[in-house]
GROMACS .gro file of C-alpha atoms in nm:
model
  239
    1MET     CA    1  -4.669  -2.780  -3.182
    2GLN     CA    2  -4.788  -3.114  -3.048
    3VAL     CA    3  -4.650  -3.063  -2.705
    4LYS     CA    4  -4.791  -2.695  -2.692
    5GLY     CA    5  -5.132  -2.836  -2.790
    6ALA     CA    6  -5.100  -3.113  -2.508
    7ILE     CA    7  -5.016  -2.837  -2.254
    8ILE     CA    8  -5.328  -2.648  -2.337
    9LYS     CA    9  -5.540  -2.962  -2.338
   10LEU     CA   10  -5.411  -3.081  -1.997
   11ARG     CA   11  -5.467  -2.725  -1.851
   12LYS     CA   12  -5.833  -2.745  -1.972
   13GLN     CA   13  -5.861  -3.061  -1.769
   14LYS     CA   14  -5.766  -2.864  -1.451
   15LYS     CA   15  -5.406  -2.993  -1.436
   16ASN     CA   16  -5.165  -2.759  -1.254
   17MET     CA   17  -4.833  -2.666  -1.405
   18GLN     CA   18  -4.623  -2.915  -1.221
   19GLN     CA   19  -4.855  -3.212  -1.314
   20ILE     CA   20  -4.841  -3.098  -1.685
   21ALA     CA   21  -4.454  -3.081  -1.673
   22THR     CA   22  -4.441  -3.430  -1.530
   23VAL     CA   23  -4.695  -3.589  -1.768
   24LEU     CA   24  -4.523  -3.440  -2.070
   25GLY     CA   25  -4.167  -3.462  -1.946
   26VAL     CA   26  -4.081  -3.097  -1.996
   27ALA     CA   27  -3.970  -2.826  -1.771
   28LYS     CA   28  -4.226  -2.643  -1.552
   29SER     CA   29  -4.099  -2.310  -1.693
   30THR     CA   30  -4.187  -2.432  -2.043
   31VAL     CA   31  -4.544  -2.501  -1.935
   32TRP     CA   32  -4.549  -2.158  -1.765
   33TYR     CA   33  -4.426  -1.993  -2.081
   34ILE     CA   34  -4.682  -2.165  -2.317
   35LEU     CA   35  -4.978  -2.092  -2.086
   36ARG     CA   36  -4.874  -1.728  -2.046
   37LYS     CA   37  -4.844  -1.690  -2.417
   38LYS     CA   38  -5.177  -1.841  -2.482
   39GLU     CA   39  -5.341  -1.614  -2.228
   40SER     CA   40  -5.186  -1.297  -2.341
   41THR     CA   41  -5.201  -1.353  -2.730
   42GLY     CA   42  -5.461  -1.630  -2.773
   43GLU     CA   43  -5.208  -1.819  -2.971
   44VAL     CA   44  -4.926  -2.077  -2.887
   45SER     CA   45  -4.731  -2.081  -3.223
   46ASN     CA   46  -4.428  -1.851  -3.261
   47ALA     CA   47  -4.464  -1.556  -3.482
   48LYS     CA   48  -4.260  -1.570  -3.799
   49ARG     CA   49  -3.921  -1.385  -3.743
   50PRO     CA   50  -3.671  -1.252  -3.987
   51GLY     CA   51  -3.354  -1.436  -4.034
   52ARG     CA   52  -3.253  -1.796  -3.979
   53PRO     CA   53  -3.503  -2.002  -3.777
   54GLN     CA   54  -3.403  -2.098  -3.424
   55LYS     CA   55  -3.245  -2.458  -3.420
   56THR     CA   56  -3.404  -2.555  -3.096
   57THR     CA   57  -3.770  -2.596  -2.987
   58VAL     CA   58  -3.900  -2.479  -2.662
   59VAL     CA   59  -3.897  -2.853  -2.548
   60ASP     CA   60  -3.526  -2.868  -2.635
   61ASP     CA   61  -3.463  -2.548  -2.445
   62GLY     CA   62  -3.639  -2.671  -2.145
   63ARG     CA   63  -3.426  -2.993  -2.159
   64ILE     CA   64  -3.099  -2.796  -2.162
   65ILE     CA   65  -3.201  -2.579  -1.867
   66SER     CA   66  -3.335  -2.887  -1.676
   67MET     CA   67  -3.000  -3.073  -1.713
   68VAL     CA   68  -2.792  -2.779  -1.592
   69LYS     CA   69  -3.021  -2.717  -1.302
   70ILE     CA   70  -2.994  -3.079  -1.188
   71ASN     CA   71  -2.612  -3.070  -1.219
   72LEU     CA   72  -2.458  -2.732  -1.239
   73PHE     CA   73  -2.115  -2.890  -1.335
   74THR     CA   74  -2.281  -3.033  -1.657
   75THR     CA   75  -2.074  -2.947  -1.959
   76ALA     CA   76  -2.205  -2.844  -2.299
   77ASN     CA   77  -2.059  -3.155  -2.429
   78GLN     CA   78  -2.261  -3.374  -2.194
   79VAL     CA   79  -2.581  -3.182  -2.270
   80ASN     CA   80  -2.501  -3.232  -2.644
   81ASN     CA   81  -2.456  -3.602  -2.600
   82THR     CA   82  -2.781  -3.626  -2.406
   83LEU     CA   83  -2.975  -3.445  -2.674
   84GLN     CA   84  -2.832  -3.648  -2.945
   85GLU     CA   85  -2.975  -3.960  -2.775
   86VAL     CA   86  -3.322  -3.826  -2.832
   87GLY     CA   87  -3.253  -3.724  -3.183
   88VAL     CA   88  -3.161  -3.361  -3.133
   89SER     CA   89  -2.847  -3.250  -3.312
   90ILE     CA   90  -2.725  -2.896  -3.223
   91SER     CA   91  -2.383  -2.745  -3.165
   92LYS     CA   92  -2.221  -2.669  -2.824
   93SER     CA   93  -2.240  -2.292  -2.931
   94THR     CA   94  -2.626  -2.318  -2.950
   95ILE     CA   95  -2.635  -2.494  -2.624
   96LYS     CA   96  -2.433  -2.211  -2.461
   97ARG     CA   97  -2.654  -1.944  -2.618
   98ARG     CA   98  -2.965  -2.105  -2.482
   99LEU     CA   99  -2.801  -2.105  -2.126
  100HIS     CA  100  -2.692  -1.747  -2.161
  101GLU     CA  101  -3.039  -1.646  -2.268
  102SER     CA  102  -3.152  -1.796  -1.929
  103ARG     CA  103  -2.888  -1.586  -1.741
  104TYR     CA  104  -2.648  -1.882  -1.690
  105ARG     CA  105  -2.274  -1.812  -1.739
  106GLY     CA  106  -1.985  -2.053  -1.716
  107TYR     CA  107  -1.748  -1.982  -1.435
  108THR     CA  108  -1.436  -2.157  -1.293
  109ALA     CA  109  -1.568  -2.323  -0.976
  110ARG     CA  110  -1.404  -2.206  -0.658
  111CYS     CA  111  -1.217  -2.480  -0.478
  112LYS     CA  112  -1.278  -2.497  -0.105
  113PRO     CA  113  -1.115  -2.739   0.143
  114LEU     CA  114  -1.327  -3.041   0.217
  115ILE     CA  115  -1.458  -3.002   0.574
  116SER     CA  116  -1.648  -3.294   0.735
  117LEU     CA  117  -1.976  -3.231   0.911
  118LYS     CA  118  -1.806  -3.310   1.244
  119ASN     CA  119  -1.536  -3.048   1.185
  120ARG     CA  120  -1.803  -2.793   1.079
  121LYS     CA  121  -1.987  -2.855   1.400
  122ALA     CA  122  -1.671  -2.812   1.602
  123ARG     CA  123  -1.584  -2.490   1.431
  124LEU     CA  124  -1.927  -2.350   1.487
  125ASP     CA  125  -1.925  -2.460   1.852
  126PHE     CA  126  -1.582  -2.293   1.893
  127ALA     CA  127  -1.703  -1.956   1.740
  128LYS     CA  128  -2.017  -1.957   1.955
  129LYS     CA  129  -1.807  -2.022   2.266
  130HIS     CA  130  -1.566  -1.755   2.202
  131LEU     CA  131  -1.801  -1.497   2.045
  132LYS     CA  132  -1.780  -1.248   2.330
  133LYS     CA  133  -1.405  -1.270   2.410
  134PRO     CA  134  -1.232  -0.927   2.430
  135ALA     CA  135  -0.975  -0.807   2.179
  136GLN     CA  136  -0.687  -0.864   2.403
  137PHE     CA  137  -0.773  -1.236   2.424
  138TRP     CA  138  -0.728  -1.271   2.047
  139LYS     CA  139  -0.415  -1.075   2.053
  140ASN     CA  140  -0.247  -1.343   2.264
  141ILE     CA  141  -0.354  -1.630   2.014
  142LEU     CA  142  -0.090  -1.784   1.793
  143TRP     CA  143  -0.274  -1.951   1.503
  144THR     CA  144  -0.097  -2.235   1.325
  145ASP     CA  145  -0.180  -2.471   1.027
  146GLU     CA  146  -0.024  -2.691   0.769
  147THR     CA  147  -0.114  -2.721   0.396
  148LYS     CA  148  -0.014  -2.854   0.079
  149ILE     CA  149   0.118  -2.638  -0.209
  150ASN     CA  150   0.130  -2.786  -0.562
  151LEU     CA  151   0.456  -2.770  -0.738
  152TYR     CA  152   0.365  -2.720  -1.099
  153GLN     CA  153  -0.004  -2.718  -1.156
  154ASN     CA  154  -0.331  -2.723  -0.978
  155ASP     CA  155  -0.556  -3.027  -0.917
  156GLY     CA  156  -0.771  -2.946  -1.210
  157GLU     CA  157  -1.026  -2.668  -1.276
  158ARG     CA  158  -1.401  -2.735  -1.320
  159LYS     CA  159  -1.658  -2.517  -1.484
  160VAL     CA  160  -1.982  -2.444  -1.310
  161TRP     CA  161  -2.303  -2.277  -1.459
  162ARG     CA  162  -2.437  -2.013  -1.236
  163ARG     CA  163  -2.631  -1.689  -1.238
  164ARG     CA  164  -2.483  -1.361  -1.125
  165GLY     CA  165  -2.476  -1.318  -0.743
  166GLU     CA  166  -2.477  -1.690  -0.670
  167ALA     CA  167  -2.101  -1.750  -0.626
  168PRO     CA  168  -2.105  -1.784  -0.236
  169ASP     CA  169  -2.335  -2.088  -0.253
  170PRO     CA  170  -2.162  -2.414  -0.165
  171LYS     CA  171  -2.326  -2.586  -0.449
  172HIS     CA  172  -2.109  -2.384  -0.681
  173THR     CA  173  -1.783  -2.497  -0.535
  174THR     CA  174  -1.555  -2.795  -0.554
  175SER     CA  175  -1.387  -2.971  -0.268
  176SER     CA  176  -1.016  -3.024  -0.215
  177VAL     CA  177  -0.852  -3.267   0.006
  178LYS     CA  178  -0.518  -3.190   0.162
  179HIS     CA  179  -0.197  -3.397   0.108
  180SER     CA  180  -0.269  -3.542  -0.224
  181GLY     CA  181  -0.058  -3.539  -0.541
  182GLY     CA  182   0.289  -3.399  -0.618
  183SER     CA  183   0.356  -3.118  -0.384
  184VAL     CA  184   0.535  -2.977  -0.088
  185MET     CA  185   0.401  -2.960   0.264
  186VAL     CA  186   0.447  -2.630   0.467
  187TRP     CA  187   0.352  -2.516   0.808
  188ALA     CA  188   0.310  -2.157   0.928
  189CYS     CA  189   0.164  -1.937   1.193
  190MET     CA  190   0.014  -1.604   1.251
  191ALA     CA  191  -0.105  -1.368   1.521
  192ALA     CA  192  -0.299  -1.042   1.529
  193SER     CA  193   0.037  -0.854   1.489
  194GLY     CA  194   0.146  -1.042   1.171
  195THR     CA  195   0.267  -1.356   1.018
  196GLY     CA  196   0.533  -1.592   1.136
  197THR     CA  197   0.792  -1.831   0.971
  198LEU     CA  198   0.697  -2.046   0.673
  199VAL     CA  199   0.843  -2.394   0.742
  200PHE     CA  200   0.889  -2.663   0.490
  201ILE     CA  201   0.806  -2.996   0.643
  202ASP     CA  202   1.089  -3.158   0.439
  203ASP     CA  203   1.344  -2.939   0.621
  204VAL     CA  204   1.218  -3.059   0.948
  205THR     CA  205   1.181  -3.433   0.863
  206GLN     CA  206   1.465  -3.463   0.611
  207ASP     CA  207   1.252  -3.734   0.440
  208ARG     CA  208   1.022  -3.632   0.151
  209SER     CA  209   0.798  -3.932   0.213
  210SER     CA  210   0.716  -3.833   0.570
  211PRO     CA  211   0.360  -3.710   0.624
  212MET     CA  212   0.255  -3.437   0.876
  213ASN     CA  213   0.188  -3.640   1.199
  214SER     CA  214   0.192  -3.573   1.563
  215GLU     CA  215   0.574  -3.643   1.579
  216VAL     CA  216   0.655  -3.404   1.304
  217PHE     CA  217   0.415  -3.150   1.453
  218ARG     CA  218   0.599  -3.172   1.797
  219ASP     CA  219   0.942  -3.122   1.612
  220ILE     CA  220   0.796  -2.808   1.462
  221LEU     CA  221   0.661  -2.685   1.795
  222SER     CA  222   0.989  -2.740   1.972
  223VAL     CA  223   1.194  -2.555   1.711
  224LYS     CA  224   0.971  -2.279   1.571
  225ILE     CA  225   0.682  -2.201   1.818
  226GLN     CA  226   0.888  -2.012   2.088
  227VAL     CA  227   1.065  -1.803   1.837
  228ASN     CA  228   0.759  -1.697   1.654
  229ALA     CA  229   0.552  -1.635   1.963
  230ALA     CA  230   0.820  -1.415   2.117
  231LYS     CA  231   0.848  -1.205   1.790
  232LEU     CA  232   0.467  -1.184   1.737
  233ILE     CA  233   0.309  -1.183   2.093
  234GLY     CA  234   0.559  -1.208   2.377
  235ARG     CA  235   0.620  -1.452   2.652
  236CYS     CA  236   0.253  -1.534   2.729
  237PHE     CA  237   0.051  -1.669   2.453
  238ILE     CA  238  -0.208  -1.928   2.356
  239ILE     CA  239  -0.161  -2.188   2.074
   0.00000   0.00000   0.00000
């Protein structure tokens, strides 16, 4: 009740919602809720409800939402530990309920390859440069790439809090880096007409410790490119 009273007092002093939130150390949404309730009902105290009283206050709820907004990968355990430092003891289930009430749900974060700013720019420049190329041009392209495949398990899943419809946002994804951990390296190619041969790098290098480098790549080209291009495109192709 002290915080609610302070919000009303600061509002009477012509403070805006952001200023009030900063002074009191609460979420702006908490300030908005209290002021709206005061305006519509003339009261700021909660009406008595049947059943067990809620274990968290409006300020506690604001703290929970704020922590998740700052870092969407914050776990319920981390929120719980932070709340305990300020004397608030609640269960992880309660924390999750408060987040669900604010339309946050826990999802497994999508893992995207880590792409540097330099490579992002290069890809965008390539797309703009070739934007108006005819369909026949792309039919003559043989696309190639190499990647890592984990043998037994993934690199670890992370949970992220997000609201429905927000999945495509990069802030909800984690980044992966190629060529790390216990795995096998493979190379493959494709064209508009279909996919080519899957090549295990070990079969080319005959050495499990050999990384993908220019020498290994040339070996693959000399052995596999002509065969795959002839099957997928024909004699004239672009790589």
